[in-house]
């Protein structure tokens, strides 16, 4: 079966979703990311969805699950690059992506991960600001 | 008018429905946001056809009403049917693994939405999005 590649970039994992995912592929990504977070002790996960033409409830749920699992494993997740039409549609669909942090692009997403990790470093044991 | 039928028997077929709906929505002249809405609705409904209807098909066509053009999709399955349609349309209601947004969410994303179903009789959902 196809897999979505996961790259390691410093303390973060980087995923760029380039294909129209069927449900099993989305579930495989969830599993693979979980394994990799633990394997490399990743502190951040950046998911670039700029190539995705739609986010339906299943893909949305997968993104929310990944963010929750990552949080349990002490990593922050940022989803970047959502297209405007996708954002409009998501809201109308009724999907609010609970617990998922977003940034406009990969550069801002990486900056967000870095600042969240810095904030954590300054106040050990405390929740990063705004964590859901 | 172009018309396309996609059989829905696997997760890959759900992706195929999305791609066909996109292609026909572009041909109908729908704008990007309208395309995205009808494709997303189609994805939800195709997944329902697969997961709850045990497979079926989607018939996608361009429709014209006076000067207006749009896309209409009919999803049909011979599955167990829906006993309580009102309940199934409620947000948060799910009999399976979804978020419970499938039917209600799809309805919000379309200009027209009709559902016919009865226990043991399968389900037919018709949606349309106009330019």
mmCIF file of C-alpha atoms in Angstrom:
data_model
loop_
_atom_site.group_PDB
_atom_site.id
_atom_site.type_symbol
_atom_site.label_atom_id
_atom_site.label_comp_id
_atom_site.label_asym_id
_atom_site.label_seq_id
_atom_site.Cartn_x
_atom_site.Cartn_y
_atom_site.Cartn_z
ATOM 1 C CA UNK A 1 0.000 0.000 0.000
ATOM 2 C CA UNK A 2 1.099 3.575 -0.609
ATOM 3 C CA UNK A 3 2.449 5.524 2.321
ATOM 4 C CA UNK A 4 2.780 9.239 2.886
ATOM 5 C CA UNK A 5 6.442 10.108 3.507
ATOM 6 C CA UNK A 6 7.435 11.575 6.868
ATOM 7 C CA UNK A 7 10.610 13.681 7.016
ATOM 8 C CA UNK A 8 12.583 14.567 10.112
ATOM 9 C CA UNK A 9 13.649 18.183 10.450
ATOM 10 C CA UNK A 10 15.518 18.845 13.700
ATOM 11 C CA UNK A 11 13.102 18.091 16.529
ATOM 12 C CA UNK A 12 10.106 18.134 14.219
ATOM 13 C CA UNK A 13 8.482 15.750 11.766
ATOM 14 C CA UNK A 14 7.325 17.132 8.450
ATOM 15 C CA UNK A 15 4.510 15.648 6.391
ATOM 16 C CA UNK A 16 3.399 17.010 3.051
ATOM 17 C CA UNK A 17 0.193 15.422 1.846
ATOM 18 C CA UNK A 18 0.424 15.446 -1.942
ATOM 19 C CA UNK A 19 -2.265 12.953 -2.897
ATOM 20 C CA UNK A 20 -6.027 12.682 -2.644
ATOM 21 C CA UNK A 21 -6.089 10.366 0.381
ATOM 22 C CA UNK A 22 -8.475 7.469 0.643
ATOM 23 C CA UNK A 23 -9.490 6.574 4.184
ATOM 24 C CA UNK A 24 -7.032 3.718 4.712
ATOM 25 C CA UNK A 25 -4.152 5.930 3.611
ATOM 26 C CA UNK A 26 -5.211 8.554 6.159
ATOM 27 C CA UNK A 27 -5.343 5.882 8.868
ATOM 28 C CA UNK A 28 -1.898 4.605 7.852
ATOM 29 C CA UNK A 29 -0.537 8.146 8.172
ATOM 30 C CA UNK A 30 -1.943 8.380 11.701
ATOM 31 C CA UNK A 31 -0.204 5.126 12.657
ATOM 32 C CA UNK A 32 3.081 5.942 10.930
ATOM 33 C CA UNK A 33 3.275 9.375 12.515
ATOM 34 C CA UNK A 34 2.581 7.977 15.960
ATOM 35 C CA UNK A 35 5.387 5.455 15.551
ATOM 36 C CA UNK A 36 7.817 8.061 14.235
ATOM 37 C CA UNK A 37 7.061 10.556 17.021
ATOM 38 C CA UNK A 38 8.146 7.950 19.537
ATOM 39 C CA UNK A 39 11.078 6.603 17.469
ATOM 40 C CA UNK A 40 12.770 9.972 17.034
ATOM 41 C CA UNK A 41 11.378 11.624 20.196
ATOM 42 C CA UNK A 42 9.894 14.374 18.040
ATOM 43 C CA UNK A 43 8.677 17.513 19.795
ATOM 44 C CA UNK A 44 6.710 18.907 16.872
ATOM 45 C CA UNK A 45 4.693 17.734 13.871
ATOM 46 C CA UNK A 46 4.092 19.936 10.859
ATOM 47 C CA UNK A 47 1.450 18.786 8.375
ATOM 48 C CA UNK A 48 1.281 20.644 5.083
ATOM 49 C CA UNK A 49 -2.142 20.287 3.438
ATOM 50 C CA UNK A 50 -1.678 22.955 0.757
ATOM 51 C CA UNK A 51 -2.106 20.321 -1.965
ATOM 52 C CA UNK A 52 -5.400 19.047 -0.538
ATOM 53 C CA UNK A 53 -8.408 20.117 -2.582
ATOM 54 C CA UNK A 54 -10.858 19.022 0.090
ATOM 55 C CA UNK A 55 -10.881 18.115 3.769
ATOM 56 C CA UNK A 56 -13.941 16.045 4.570
ATOM 57 C CA UNK A 57 -15.022 14.783 7.996
ATOM 58 C CA UNK A 58 -12.800 11.705 7.812
ATOM 59 C CA UNK A 59 -9.639 13.597 6.889
ATOM 60 C CA UNK A 60 -10.558 16.261 9.448
ATOM 61 C CA UNK A 61 -10.998 13.640 12.119
ATOM 62 C CA UNK A 62 -7.640 12.107 11.198
ATOM 63 C CA UNK A 63 -5.912 15.485 11.586
ATOM 64 C CA UNK A 64 -7.619 16.021 14.950
ATOM 65 C CA UNK A 65 -6.633 12.506 16.077
ATOM 66 C CA UNK A 66 -3.005 13.055 15.069
ATOM 67 C CA UNK A 67 -2.922 16.298 17.075
ATOM 68 C CA UNK A 68 -4.401 14.547 20.120
ATOM 69 C CA UNK A 69 -2.078 11.548 19.919
ATOM 70 C CA UNK A 70 0.939 13.831 19.422
ATOM 71 C CA UNK A 71 -0.090 15.848 22.479
ATOM 72 C CA UNK A 72 -0.252 12.709 24.593
ATOM 73 C CA UNK A 73 3.249 11.891 23.321
ATOM 74 C CA UNK A 74 4.471 15.398 24.232
ATOM 75 C CA UNK A 75 4.641 16.802 20.705
ATOM 76 C CA UNK A 76 2.815 19.795 19.231
ATOM 77 C CA UNK A 77 1.051 19.590 15.863
ATOM 78 C CA UNK A 78 0.565 22.445 13.434
ATOM 79 C CA UNK A 79 -1.445 22.062 10.227
ATOM 80 C CA UNK A 80 -0.405 24.522 7.531
ATOM 81 C CA UNK A 81 -1.423 25.639 4.077
ATOM 82 C CA UNK A 82 -5.171 25.127 4.162
ATOM 83 C CA UNK A 83 -6.726 26.526 0.990
ATOM 84 C CA UNK A 84 -9.361 29.262 1.441
ATOM 85 C CA UNK A 85 -12.109 27.235 -0.265
ATOM 86 C CA UNK A 86 -11.299 24.306 2.009
ATOM 87 C CA UNK A 87 -11.535 26.527 5.101
ATOM 88 C CA UNK A 88 -14.948 27.875 4.015
ATOM 89 C CA UNK A 89 -16.211 24.364 3.332
ATOM 90 C CA UNK A 90 -14.909 22.946 6.624
ATOM 91 C CA UNK A 91 -16.755 25.559 8.636
ATOM 92 C CA UNK A 92 -19.994 24.949 6.744
ATOM 93 C CA UNK A 93 -19.558 21.210 7.152
ATOM 94 C CA UNK A 94 -19.440 21.845 10.901
ATOM 95 C CA UNK A 95 -15.886 20.686 11.481
ATOM 96 C CA UNK A 96 -13.925 22.790 13.954
ATOM 97 C CA UNK A 97 -10.744 20.657 14.164
ATOM 98 C CA UNK A 98 -10.585 20.646 17.963
ATOM 99 C CA UNK A 99 -7.064 20.849 19.328
ATOM 100 C CA UNK A 100 -5.494 21.410 15.924
ATOM 101 C CA UNK A 101 -3.238 24.432 15.639
ATOM 102 C CA UNK A 102 -3.015 26.002 12.202
ATOM 103 C CA UNK A 103 -0.673 28.387 10.446
ATOM 104 C CA UNK A 104 -0.874 29.943 6.998
ATOM 105 C CA UNK A 105 2.254 28.339 5.607
ATOM 106 C CA UNK A 106 5.099 25.988 6.479
ATOM 107 C CA UNK A 107 7.470 28.792 7.464
ATOM 108 C CA UNK A 108 5.024 30.229 9.997
ATOM 109 C CA UNK A 109 4.145 26.728 11.158
ATOM 110 C CA UNK A 110 7.780 25.938 11.957
ATOM 111 C CA UNK A 111 8.111 29.285 13.749
ATOM 112 C CA UNK A 112 5.010 28.400 15.778
ATOM 113 C CA UNK A 113 6.424 25.022 16.761
ATOM 114 C CA UNK A 114 9.708 26.644 17.758
ATOM 115 C CA UNK A 115 8.035 29.308 19.903
ATOM 116 C CA UNK A 116 5.776 26.729 21.576
ATOM 117 C CA UNK A 117 8.812 24.634 22.438
ATOM 118 C CA UNK A 118 10.675 27.705 23.702
ATOM 119 C CA UNK A 119 7.712 28.651 25.898
ATOM 120 C CA UNK A 120 7.636 25.121 27.270
ATOM 121 C CA UNK A 121 11.346 25.308 28.042
ATOM 122 C CA UNK A 122 10.893 28.494 30.054
ATOM 123 C CA UNK A 123 8.043 27.169 32.154
ATOM 124 C CA UNK A 124 8.614 23.490 32.702
ATOM 125 C CA UNK A 125 5.549 21.472 33.573
ATOM 126 C CA UNK A 126 3.204 24.213 32.403
ATOM 127 C CA UNK A 127 0.859 23.990 29.456
ATOM 128 C CA UNK A 128 1.871 25.976 26.402
ATOM 129 C CA UNK A 129 -0.405 28.968 26.057
ATOM 130 C CA UNK A 130 -3.711 28.305 24.340
ATOM 131 C CA UNK A 131 -3.336 24.541 24.292
ATOM 132 C CA UNK A 132 -6.760 22.978 23.923
ATOM 133 C CA UNK B 1 -25.519 16.725 -20.985
ATOM 134 C CA UNK B 2 -22.505 14.777 -19.660
ATOM 135 C CA UNK B 3 -23.281 12.079 -17.179
ATOM 136 C CA UNK B 4 -21.002 9.783 -15.296
ATOM 137 C CA UNK B 5 -21.637 6.803 -13.070
ATOM 138 C CA UNK B 6 -19.117 5.612 -10.506
ATOM 139 C CA UNK B 7 -19.468 2.314 -8.705
ATOM 140 C CA UNK B 8 -18.657 2.559 -5.000
ATOM 141 C CA UNK B 9 -17.146 -0.648 -3.630
ATOM 142 C CA UNK B 10 -13.929 0.519 -1.946
ATOM 143 C CA UNK B 11 -12.160 3.480 -0.383
ATOM 144 C CA UNK B 12 -10.431 4.126 -3.699
ATOM 145 C CA UNK B 13 -13.875 4.457 -5.312
ATOM 146 C CA UNK B 14 -14.719 7.251 -2.858
ATOM 147 C CA UNK B 15 -11.661 9.113 -4.185
ATOM 148 C CA UNK B 16 -12.854 8.382 -7.735
ATOM 149 C CA UNK B 17 -16.264 9.909 -6.931
ATOM 150 C CA UNK B 18 -14.513 13.066 -5.662
ATOM 151 C CA UNK B 19 -12.462 13.305 -8.860
ATOM 152 C CA UNK B 20 -15.458 12.768 -11.162
ATOM 153 C CA UNK B 21 -17.577 15.305 -9.266
ATOM 154 C CA UNK B 22 -14.707 17.807 -9.478
ATOM 155 C CA UNK B 23 -14.335 17.239 -13.220
ATOM 156 C CA UNK B 24 -18.038 17.670 -13.915
ATOM 157 C CA UNK B 25 -18.365 20.671 -11.552
ATOM 158 C CA UNK B 26 -15.608 22.427 -13.498
ATOM 159 C CA UNK B 27 -17.358 21.562 -16.745
ATOM 160 C CA UNK B 28 -20.607 23.001 -15.345
ATOM 161 C CA UNK B 29 -18.761 26.242 -14.631
ATOM 162 C CA UNK B 30 -19.018 26.171 -10.835
ATOM 163 C CA UNK B 31 -16.636 28.489 -8.981
ATOM 164 C CA UNK B 32 -13.878 27.126 -6.768
ATOM 165 C CA UNK B 33 -15.798 27.398 -3.488
ATOM 166 C CA UNK B 34 -18.911 25.759 -4.979
ATOM 167 C CA UNK B 35 -16.736 23.004 -6.477
ATOM 168 C CA UNK B 36 -15.110 22.397 -3.112
ATOM 169 C CA UNK B 37 -18.478 22.252 -1.344
ATOM 170 C CA UNK B 38 -20.078 19.764 -3.733
ATOM 171 C CA UNK B 39 -16.933 17.596 -3.862
ATOM 172 C CA UNK B 40 -16.768 17.526 -0.047
ATOM 173 C CA UNK B 41 -20.469 16.675 0.206
ATOM 174 C CA UNK B 42 -19.971 13.928 -2.398
ATOM 175 C CA UNK B 43 -17.084 12.502 -0.380
ATOM 176 C CA UNK B 44 -19.266 12.275 2.748
ATOM 177 C CA UNK B 45 -22.144 10.673 0.865
ATOM 178 C CA UNK B 46 -19.953 8.247 -1.077
ATOM 179 C CA UNK B 47 -18.435 7.093 2.212
ATOM 180 C CA UNK B 48 -21.937 6.565 3.630
ATOM 181 C CA UNK B 49 -22.841 4.517 0.558
ATOM 182 C CA UNK B 50 -19.765 2.377 1.139
ATOM 183 C CA UNK B 51 -19.822 2.052 4.934
ATOM 184 C CA UNK B 52 -23.540 1.921 5.700
ATOM 185 C CA UNK B 53 -25.060 0.994 2.343
ATOM 186 C CA UNK B 54 -22.540 -1.819 1.735
ATOM 187 C CA UNK B 55 -21.630 -0.244 -1.593
ATOM 188 C CA UNK B 56 -23.638 1.208 -4.430
ATOM 189 C CA UNK B 57 -23.166 3.866 -7.059
ATOM 190 C CA UNK B 58 -23.086 7.587 -7.702
ATOM 191 C CA UNK B 59 -24.585 9.110 -10.857
ATOM 192 C CA UNK B 60 -23.213 12.576 -11.569
ATOM 193 C CA UNK B 61 -24.670 14.942 -14.150
ATOM 194 C CA UNK B 62 -24.823 18.548 -15.228
ATOM 195 C CA UNK B 63 -28.295 19.999 -14.860
ATOM 196 C CA UNK B 64 -29.779 23.122 -16.348
ATOM 197 C CA UNK B 65 -32.726 25.145 -15.058
ATOM 198 C CA UNK B 66 -33.330 28.160 -17.254
ATOM 199 C CA UNK B 67 -30.077 30.097 -17.320
ATOM 200 C CA UNK B 68 -28.659 28.288 -14.285
ATOM 201 C CA UNK B 69 -26.333 25.325 -14.462
ATOM 202 C CA UNK B 70 -25.405 22.987 -11.715
ATOM 203 C CA UNK B 71 -24.281 19.528 -10.749
ATOM 204 C CA UNK B 72 -26.606 16.844 -9.470
ATOM 205 C CA UNK B 73 -25.483 13.592 -7.892
ATOM 206 C CA UNK B 74 -27.642 10.609 -6.996
ATOM 207 C CA UNK B 75 -26.184 8.087 -4.533
ATOM 208 C CA UNK B 76 -27.928 4.737 -4.439
ATOM 209 C CA UNK B 77 -27.358 1.622 -2.398
ATOM 210 C CA UNK B 78 -29.238 -1.554 -1.544
ATOM 211 C CA UNK B 79 -28.081 -1.590 2.043
ATOM 212 C CA UNK B 80 -30.122 -1.876 5.228
ATOM 213 C CA UNK B 81 -31.699 1.563 4.813
ATOM 214 C CA UNK B 82 -32.257 4.223 7.441
ATOM 215 C CA UNK B 83 -35.051 3.780 9.985
ATOM 216 C CA UNK B 84 -35.028 7.318 11.379
ATOM 217 C CA UNK B 85 -33.948 9.864 8.755
ATOM 218 C CA UNK B 86 -34.490 12.851 11.070
ATOM 219 C CA UNK B 87 -32.097 11.347 13.587
ATOM 220 C CA UNK B 88 -29.530 10.419 10.927
ATOM 221 C CA UNK B 89 -29.452 14.050 9.754
ATOM 222 C CA UNK B 90 -28.620 15.386 13.211
ATOM 223 C CA UNK B 91 -25.084 16.598 13.824
ATOM 224 C CA UNK B 92 -23.248 14.364 16.218
ATOM 225 C CA UNK B 93 -25.342 11.343 15.347
ATOM 226 C CA UNK B 94 -23.259 8.473 14.075
ATOM 227 C CA UNK B 95 -23.882 4.779 13.890
ATOM 228 C CA UNK B 96 -20.318 4.129 12.815
ATOM 229 C CA UNK B 97 -16.797 5.458 12.901
ATOM 230 C CA UNK B 98 -17.437 8.933 11.558
ATOM 231 C CA UNK B 99 -17.766 12.250 13.351
ATOM 232 C CA UNK B 100 -21.502 12.252 12.852
ATOM 233 C CA UNK B 101 -21.292 15.092 10.357
ATOM 234 C CA UNK B 102 -21.755 13.091 7.173
ATOM 235 C CA UNK B 103 -25.419 13.514 6.262
ATOM 236 C CA UNK B 104 -26.132 16.798 8.024
ATOM 237 C CA UNK B 105 -22.851 18.289 6.838
ATOM 238 C CA UNK B 106 -23.469 17.200 3.253
ATOM 239 C CA UNK B 107 -26.924 18.761 3.404
ATOM 240 C CA UNK B 108 -25.475 22.113 4.478
ATOM 241 C CA UNK B 109 -22.988 22.053 1.606
ATOM 242 C CA UNK B 110 -25.631 21.624 -1.098
ATOM 243 C CA UNK B 111 -28.435 23.765 -2.490
ATOM 244 C CA UNK B 112 -30.706 20.767 -2.864
ATOM 245 C CA UNK B 113 -30.859 17.679 -0.725
ATOM 246 C CA UNK B 114 -33.320 14.798 -0.754
ATOM 247 C CA UNK B 115 -33.178 11.442 0.917
ATOM 248 C CA UNK B 116 -35.378 8.404 0.389
ATOM 249 C CA UNK B 117 -34.871 5.376 2.533
ATOM 250 C CA UNK B 118 -36.667 2.708 4.469
ATOM 251 C CA UNK B 119 -35.427 -0.281 6.464
ATOM 252 C CA UNK B 120 -34.507 -3.096 4.103
ATOM 253 C CA UNK B 121 -35.085 -0.933 1.017
ATOM 254 C CA UNK B 122 -31.721 0.747 0.568
ATOM 255 C CA UNK B 123 -31.076 4.471 0.439
ATOM 256 C CA UNK B 124 -31.130 7.096 -2.281
ATOM 257 C CA UNK B 125 -29.654 10.532 -1.619
ATOM 258 C CA UNK B 126 -29.941 13.268 -4.256
ATOM 259 C CA UNK B 127 -27.929 16.485 -3.972
ATOM 260 C CA UNK B 128 -27.351 19.449 -6.245
ATOM 261 C CA UNK B 129 -25.206 22.547 -6.197
ATOM 262 C CA UNK B 130 -26.010 25.419 -8.532
ATOM 263 C CA UNK B 131 -23.725 27.985 -10.068
#
